[in-house]
PDB file of C-alpha atoms and ligand atoms in Angstrom:
ATOM      1  CA  MET A  21     119.037  99.348  93.876  1.00 53.00           C
ATOM      2  CA  LYS A  22     120.066  98.396  90.180  1.00 54.00           C
ATOM      3  CA  LYS A  23     119.991 101.114  87.333  1.00 58.00           C
ATOM      4  CA  GLU A  24     118.354  98.803  84.931  1.00 88.00           C
ATOM      5  CA  ARG A  25     114.957  98.663  87.101  1.00 97.00           C
ATOM      6  CA  ILE A  26     114.313 102.143  85.616  1.00 98.00           C
ATOM      7  CA  GLU A  27     114.136 102.981  81.775  1.00 98.00           C
ATOM      8  CA  LEU A  28     113.559 106.119  79.994  1.00 98.00           C
ATOM      9  CA  VAL A  29     112.142 106.032  76.289  1.00 98.00           C
ATOM     10  CA  LYS A  30     110.248 108.825  74.394  1.00 98.00           C
ATOM     11  CA  GLY A  31     107.620 107.914  72.452  1.00 97.00           C
ATOM     12  CA  ASP A  32     103.808 107.140  72.532  1.00 98.00           C
ATOM     13  CA  ILE A  33     102.875 104.920  75.466  1.00 98.00           C
ATOM     14  CA  THR A  34      99.882 103.059  73.349  1.00 98.00           C
ATOM     15  CA  THR A  35     102.431 101.322  71.979  1.00 97.00           C
ATOM     16  CA  ILE A  36     104.538 100.204  74.505  1.00 96.00           C
ATOM     17  CA  ASP A  37     105.215  96.229  75.300  1.00 94.00           C
ATOM     18  CA  ALA A  38     104.986  96.234  79.260  1.00 98.00           C
ATOM     19  CA  ASP A  39     102.604  94.379  81.150  1.00 98.00           C
ATOM     20  CA  ALA A  40     101.067  97.494  82.559  1.00 98.00           C
ATOM     21  CA  ILE A  41     100.696 100.921  81.278  1.00 98.00           C
ATOM     22  CA  VAL A  42      99.290 103.764  83.422  1.00 99.00           C
ATOM     23  CA  ASN A  43      96.736 105.998  82.325  1.00 99.00           C
ATOM     24  CA  ALA A  44      96.818 110.046  83.477  1.00 99.00           C
ATOM     25  CA  ALA A  45      92.543 109.959  83.756  1.00 99.00           C
ATOM     26  CA  ASN A  46      90.300 111.903  85.890  1.00 98.00           C
ATOM     27  CA  ASN A  47      88.129 111.300  88.600  1.00 98.00           C
ATOM     28  CA  SER A  48      85.091 110.041  86.548  1.00 98.00           C
ATOM     29  CA  LEU A  49      87.605 107.573  84.501  1.00 98.00           C
ATOM     30  CA  LEU A  50      85.178 107.531  81.716  1.00 98.00           C
ATOM     31  CA  GLY A  51      87.793 108.647  79.139  1.00 97.00           C
ATOM     32  CA  GLY A  52      88.887 112.114  77.825  1.00 97.00           C
ATOM     33  CA  GLY A  53      91.654 113.989  75.988  1.00 98.00           C
ATOM     34  CA  GLY A  54      95.649 113.748  75.956  1.00 98.00           C
ATOM     35  CA  VAL A  55      97.038 110.025  77.027  1.00 98.00           C
ATOM     36  CA  ASP A  56      93.327 109.313  78.437  1.00 98.00           C
ATOM     37  CA  GLY A  57      91.895 109.577  74.896  1.00 98.00           C
ATOM     38  CA  ALA A  58      94.592 107.789  72.990  1.00 98.00           C
ATOM     39  CA  ILE A  59      94.488 104.890  75.495  1.00 98.00           C
ATOM     40  CA  HIS A  60      90.918 104.388  75.084  1.00 98.00           C
ATOM     41  CA  ASN A  61      90.905 104.547  71.108  1.00 98.00           C
ATOM     42  CA  ALA A  62      93.961 102.090  71.335  1.00 98.00           C
ATOM     43  CA  ALA A  63      92.128  99.803  73.606  1.00 98.00           C
ATOM     44  CA  GLY A  64      88.806  99.857  72.002  1.00 98.00           C
ATOM     45  CA  PRO A  65      85.192 100.232  72.996  1.00 98.00           C
ATOM     46  CA  ASP A  66      85.337  97.098  76.003  1.00 98.00           C
ATOM     47  CA  LEU A  67      87.506  99.356  77.999  1.00 98.00           C
ATOM     48  CA  LEU A  68      85.006 102.258  78.488  1.00 98.00           C
ATOM     49  CA  VAL A  69      82.164  99.143  79.581  1.00 98.00           C
ATOM     50  CA  GLU A  70      84.554  97.772  82.403  1.00 98.00           C
ATOM     51  CA  CYS A  71      85.450 101.576  83.386  1.00 98.00           C
ATOM     52  CA  ARG A  72      81.571 102.558  83.690  1.00 98.00           C
ATOM     53  CA  THR A  73      81.664  99.720  86.742  1.00 98.00           C
ATOM     54  CA  LEU A  74      84.663 101.429  88.546  1.00 98.00           C
ATOM     55  CA  GLU A  75      82.694 104.409  89.916  1.00 98.00           C
ATOM     56  CA  GLY A  76      85.186 106.576  89.255  1.00 98.00           C
ATOM     57  CA  CYS A  77      88.695 107.314  91.078  1.00 98.00           C
ATOM     58  CA  GLU A  78      89.467 110.148  93.772  1.00 98.00           C
ATOM     59  CA  THR A  79      92.457 112.180  92.834  1.00 98.00           C
ATOM     60  CA  GLY A  80      95.682 110.719  94.186  1.00 99.00           C
ATOM     61  CA  LYS A  81      94.137 107.206  93.709  1.00 99.00           C
ATOM     62  CA  SER A  82      94.393 104.504  91.062  1.00 99.00           C
ATOM     63  CA  LYS A  83      92.344 101.709  90.073  1.00 99.00           C
ATOM     64  CA  ILE A  84      93.253  98.911  87.087  1.00 99.00           C
ATOM     65  CA  THR A  85      91.544  97.088  84.322  1.00 98.00           C
ATOM     66  CA  GLY A  86      92.499  95.049  81.344  1.00 98.00           C
ATOM     67  CA  GLY A  87      94.056  96.112  78.742  1.00 98.00           C
ATOM     68  CA  TYR A  88      91.802  94.828  76.057  1.00 98.00           C
ATOM     69  CA  SER A  89      93.655  95.517  72.245  1.00 98.00           C
ATOM     70  CA  LEU A  90      96.634  96.871  73.739  1.00 98.00           C
ATOM     71  CA  LYS A  91     100.161  94.945  74.192  1.00 97.00           C
ATOM     72  CA  ALA A  92      99.582  95.631  77.778  1.00 98.00           C
ATOM     73  CA  LYS A  93      97.789  92.972  79.724  1.00 98.00           C
ATOM     74  CA  TYR A  94      96.597  95.472  82.065  1.00 98.00           C
ATOM     75  CA  ILE A  95      95.636  99.264  82.484  1.00 99.00           C
ATOM     76  CA  ILE A  96      96.429 101.411  85.691  1.00 99.00           C
ATOM     77  CA  HIS A  97      93.953 104.268  85.797  1.00 99.00           C
ATOM     78  CA  THR A  98      95.550 106.641  88.231  1.00 99.00           C
ATOM     79  CA  VAL A  99      93.781 110.751  88.913  1.00 99.00           C
ATOM     80  CA  GLY A 100      96.710 113.406  89.037  1.00 99.00           C
ATOM     81  CA  PRO A 101      96.190 116.662  90.602  1.00 99.00           C
ATOM     82  CA  VAL A 102      94.983 119.835  88.654  1.00 98.00           C
ATOM     83  CA  TRP A 103      97.917 122.097  89.453  1.00 98.00           C
ATOM     84  CA  TYR A 104      96.918 125.635  91.303  1.00 98.00           C
ATOM     85  CA  GLY A 105      99.957 127.120  91.602  1.00 97.00           C
ATOM     86  CA  GLY A 106     101.167 124.197  94.553  1.00 97.00           C
ATOM     87  CA  HIS A 107      99.015 125.563  97.171  1.00 95.00           C
ATOM     88  CA  ARG A 108      96.833 122.588  97.094  1.00 97.00           C
ATOM     89  CA  ASP A 109      98.738 119.585  98.220  1.00 98.00           C
ATOM     90  CA  GLU A 110      99.452 118.762  94.803  1.00 98.00           C
ATOM     91  CA  ASN A 111     103.018 117.475  95.355  1.00 98.00           C
ATOM     92  CA  SER A 112     101.855 114.863  97.776  1.00 98.00           C
ATOM     93  CA  LEU A 113      98.515 113.888  95.570  1.00 98.00           C
ATOM     94  CA  LEU A 114     101.096 113.554  92.591  1.00 99.00           C
ATOM     95  CA  ALA A 115     103.260 111.393  94.637  1.00 98.00           C
ATOM     96  CA  SER A 116     100.470 109.270  95.548  1.00 99.00           C
ATOM     97  CA  CYS A 117      99.485 108.811  91.896  1.00 99.00           C
ATOM     98  CA  TYR A 118     102.802 106.960  91.544  1.00 99.00           C
ATOM     99  CA  ARG A 119     102.757 104.770  94.902  1.00 98.00           C
ATOM    100  CA  THR A 120      99.326 103.698  94.442  1.00 99.00           C
ATOM    101  CA  SER A 121      99.601 102.739  90.753  1.00 99.00           C
ATOM    102  CA  LEU A 122     102.949 100.767  92.044  1.00 98.00           C
ATOM    103  CA  ASP A 123     101.012  99.076  94.889  1.00 98.00           C
ATOM    104  CA  LEU A 124      98.664  97.490  92.571  1.00 98.00           C
ATOM    105  CA  ALA A 125     101.377  96.776  90.462  1.00 98.00           C
ATOM    106  CA  LYS A 126     102.819  95.015  93.265  1.00 98.00           C
ATOM    107  CA  GLU A 127      99.404  93.289  94.238  1.00 98.00           C
ATOM    108  CA  TYR A 128      99.116  91.839  90.614  1.00 98.00           C
ATOM    109  CA  ASN A 129     102.857  90.582  90.311  1.00 98.00           C
ATOM    110  CA  ILE A 130     103.183  92.920  87.208  1.00 98.00           C
ATOM    111  CA  LYS A 131     106.778  92.966  85.949  1.00 98.00           C
ATOM    112  CA  THR A 132     106.654  95.892  83.754  1.00 98.00           C
ATOM    113  CA  ILE A 133     104.666  99.194  84.132  1.00 98.00           C
ATOM    114  CA  ALA A 134     105.010 102.128  81.867  1.00 98.00           C
ATOM    115  CA  PHE A 135     104.298 105.689  83.244  1.00 99.00           C
ATOM    116  CA  PRO A 136     103.226 108.528  80.928  1.00 99.00           C
ATOM    117  CA  GLY A 137     104.014 112.201  82.798  1.00 98.00           C
ATOM    118  CA  ILE A 138     100.689 112.199  85.177  1.00 98.00           C
ATOM    119  CA  SER A 139      99.093 115.861  85.512  1.00 98.00           C
ATOM    120  CA  THR A 140     101.793 117.227  82.724  1.00 98.00           C
ATOM    121  CA  GLY A 141      99.416 117.986  80.165  1.00 98.00           C
ATOM    122  CA  ALA A 142      95.837 119.553  80.655  1.00 98.00           C
ATOM    123  CA  TYR A 143      96.571 119.583  84.394  1.00 98.00           C
ATOM    124  CA  ARG A 144      99.453 122.134  83.934  1.00 98.00           C
ATOM    125  CA  PHE A 145     101.750 120.691  86.767  1.00 98.00           C
ATOM    126  CA  PRO A 146     105.068 121.793  86.184  1.00 98.00           C
ATOM    127  CA  LYS A 147     107.029 119.179  84.183  1.00 97.00           C
ATOM    128  CA  ASN A 148     110.769 119.224  85.879  1.00 97.00           C
ATOM    129  CA  LEU A 149     108.791 119.061  89.485  1.00 98.00           C
ATOM    130  CA  ALA A 150     106.541 116.244  88.040  1.00 98.00           C
ATOM    131  CA  ALA A 151     109.433 114.288  86.651  1.00 98.00           C
ATOM    132  CA  GLN A 152     111.354 114.479  90.145  1.00 98.00           C
ATOM    133  CA  ILE A 153     108.690 113.475  92.059  1.00 98.00           C
ATOM    134  CA  ALA A 154     107.792 110.602  89.486  1.00 98.00           C
ATOM    135  CA  VAL A 155     111.383 109.410  89.879  1.00 98.00           C
ATOM    136  CA  ASN A 156     111.512 109.992  93.913  1.00 98.00           C
ATOM    137  CA  GLU A 157     108.718 108.099  94.517  1.00 98.00           C
ATOM    138  CA  THR A 158     109.546 105.034  91.982  1.00 98.00           C
ATOM    139  CA  LYS A 159     113.078 104.557  93.322  1.00 98.00           C
ATOM    140  CA  LYS A 160     111.709 104.627  97.127  1.00 98.00           C
ATOM    141  CA  PHE A 161     109.101 102.102  96.026  1.00 98.00           C
ATOM    142  CA  LEU A 162     111.594  99.729  94.439  1.00 98.00           C
ATOM    143  CA  ALA A 163     114.290  99.782  96.890  1.00 97.00           C
ATOM    144  CA  GLU A 164     111.470  98.256  99.465  1.00 98.00           C
ATOM    145  CA  ASN A 165     109.691  95.606  96.975  1.00 98.00           C
ATOM    146  CA  LYS A 166     110.567  93.248  94.018  1.00 96.00           C
ATOM    147  CA  TYR A 167     107.368  93.996  91.967  1.00 97.00           C
ATOM    148  CA  PRO A 168     107.215  95.510  89.616  1.00 98.00           C
ATOM    149  CA  GLU A 169     110.613  94.573  88.415  1.00 98.00           C
ATOM    150  CA  LYS A 170     110.793  97.388  86.059  1.00 98.00           C
ATOM    151  CA  VAL A 171     109.133 100.743  85.561  1.00 98.00           C
ATOM    152  CA  ILE A 172     109.674 102.802  82.197  1.00 98.00           C
ATOM    153  CA  PHE A 173     109.137 106.439  82.245  1.00 98.00           C
ATOM    154  CA  VAL A 174     107.183 107.309  78.730  1.00 98.00           C
ATOM    155  CA  ALA A 175     108.390 110.814  77.759  1.00 98.00           C
ATOM    156  CA  PHE A 176     106.355 112.098  74.809  1.00 98.00           C
ATOM    157  CA  SER A 177     108.089 115.084  73.641  1.00 97.00           C
ATOM    158  CA  GLY A 178     112.115 115.356  73.632  1.00 96.00           C
ATOM    159  CA  GLU A 179     112.154 118.001  75.783  1.00 95.00           C
ATOM    160  CA  ASP A 180     110.085 115.981  78.339  1.00 97.00           C
ATOM    161  CA  TYR A 181     112.934 113.089  77.541  1.00 98.00           C
ATOM    162  CA  GLN A 182     115.718 115.355  78.613  1.00 97.00           C
ATOM    163  CA  SER A 183     114.425 116.422  81.778  1.00 96.00           C
ATOM    164  CA  TYR A 184     113.721 112.855  82.954  1.00 98.00           C
ATOM    165  CA  ARG A 185     117.281 112.013  81.811  1.00 97.00           C
ATOM    166  CA  LYS A 186     118.884 114.795  83.895  1.00 97.00           C
ATOM    167  CA  ILE A 187     117.202 113.990  87.324  1.00 98.00           C
ATOM    168  CA  LEU A 188     117.861 109.837  86.416  1.00 97.00           C
ATOM    169  CA  ASP A 189     121.485 110.447  86.024  1.00 94.00           C
ATOM    170  CA  GLN A 190     121.850 112.852  89.044  1.00 89.00           C
TER     171      GLN A 190
HETATM  172  N1  LIG B   7     102.128 108.747  75.562  1.00 75.55           N
HETATM  173  C1  LIG B   7     102.599 109.333  76.389  1.00 75.55           C
HETATM  174  N2  LIG B   7     102.553 110.119  76.435  1.00 75.55           N
HETATM  175  C2  LIG B   7     101.534 111.351  76.146  1.00 75.55           C
HETATM  176  C3  LIG B   7     100.807 110.621  75.386  1.00 75.55           C
HETATM  177  C4  LIG B   7     100.838 109.436  74.734  1.00 75.55           C
HETATM  178  N3  LIG B   7      99.993 108.994  73.649  1.00 75.55           N
HETATM  179  N4  LIG B   7      99.769 111.690  74.619  1.00 75.55           N
HETATM  180  C5  LIG B   7      99.876 112.606  75.891  1.00 75.55           C
HETATM  181  N5  LIG B   7     101.144 112.327  76.250  1.00 75.55           N
HETATM  182  P1  LIG B   7      97.418 114.869  79.661  1.00 75.55           P
HETATM  183  P2  LIG B   7      96.872 115.112  82.706  1.00 75.55           P
HETATM  184  C6  LIG B   7     101.642 113.034  77.769  1.00 75.55           C
HETATM  185  O1  LIG B   7      97.063 116.226  79.304  1.00 75.55           O
HETATM  186  O2  LIG B   7      97.755 116.592  82.338  1.00 75.55           O
HETATM  187  C7  LIG B   7      92.388 113.974  79.925  1.00 75.55           C
HETATM  188  O3  LIG B   7      91.702 114.414  79.329  1.00 75.55           O
HETATM  189  C8  LIG B   7     101.689 114.793  77.440  1.00 75.55           C
HETATM  190  O4  LIG B   7     102.548 115.323  76.931  1.00 75.55           O
HETATM  191  O5  LIG B   7      97.265 113.506  78.650  1.00 75.55           O
HETATM  192  O6  LIG B   7      97.015 114.368  83.656  1.00 75.55           O
HETATM  193  C9  LIG B   7      92.455 113.259  81.396  1.00 75.55           C
HETATM  194  O7  LIG B   7      90.683 112.650  81.042  1.00 75.55           O
HETATM  195  C10 LIG B   7     101.884 115.341  79.015  1.00 75.55           C
HETATM  196  O8  LIG B   7     103.226 115.363  79.146  1.00 75.55           O
HETATM  197  O9  LIG B   7      97.045 114.211  81.139  1.00 75.55           O
HETATM  198  C11 LIG B   7      92.011 114.581  82.162  1.00 75.55           C
HETATM  199  O10 LIG B   7      90.792 115.068  82.184  1.00 75.55           O
HETATM  200  C12 LIG B   7     101.038 113.784  79.713  1.00 75.55           C
HETATM  201  O11 LIG B   7     101.155 112.590  78.630  1.00 75.55           O
HETATM  202  C13 LIG B   7      93.172 115.266  82.088  1.00 75.55           C
HETATM  203  O12 LIG B   7      93.233 115.121  80.855  1.00 75.55           O
HETATM  204  C14 LIG B   7      99.709 114.078  80.238  1.00 75.55           C
HETATM  205  O13 LIG B   7      99.078 114.709  79.666  1.00 75.55           O
HETATM  206  C15 LIG B   7      94.244 114.594  82.480  1.00 75.55           C
HETATM  207  O14 LIG B   7      95.385 115.724  82.183  1.00 75.55           O
END
């Protein structure tokens, strides 16, 4: 697989120029804090109107909406697992978040998609392990599919950036 299909940037996902950005949502899909709050703020109130029609989302699954005031045409809302020490299937649920988001990107012919670190804030998933799962699932998916053409990992802090950098350079 060409290395250029995976990119790492540091910054705010709401400003990323991609066809789709992924939101770290909760089961209600009706907004919250963290990146979810930032995305709803930047997209504007029509996003919540569409989210109300979706009837929530199961943990590990993903649903798609428009991007409204964002540069991105689409938002893919995925619901990561809360970390309970690793005994509640957290790893496979997190892997499923990446896979189901990438499945939607493929279905909608999305060329570029940007991910934040799903579950690594309020949901307390260990950041290094989460980055490893994100990179593994993405590499697997890209090796088997033409779309999306490019996946951008968006690190919100310098520490997160370094953690992804190490894993991507391995
Ligand atoms: N751009 C990129 N990454 C960000 C941004 C941003 N603007 N803001 C935060 N992050 P979190 P979760 C990073 O808590 O753990 C919400 O209330 C942040 O540093 O947003 O999946 C939802 O409604 C962290 O690394 O999501 C749910 O209830 C990562 O994004 C719950 O939080 C995820 O942190 C979901 O928790």
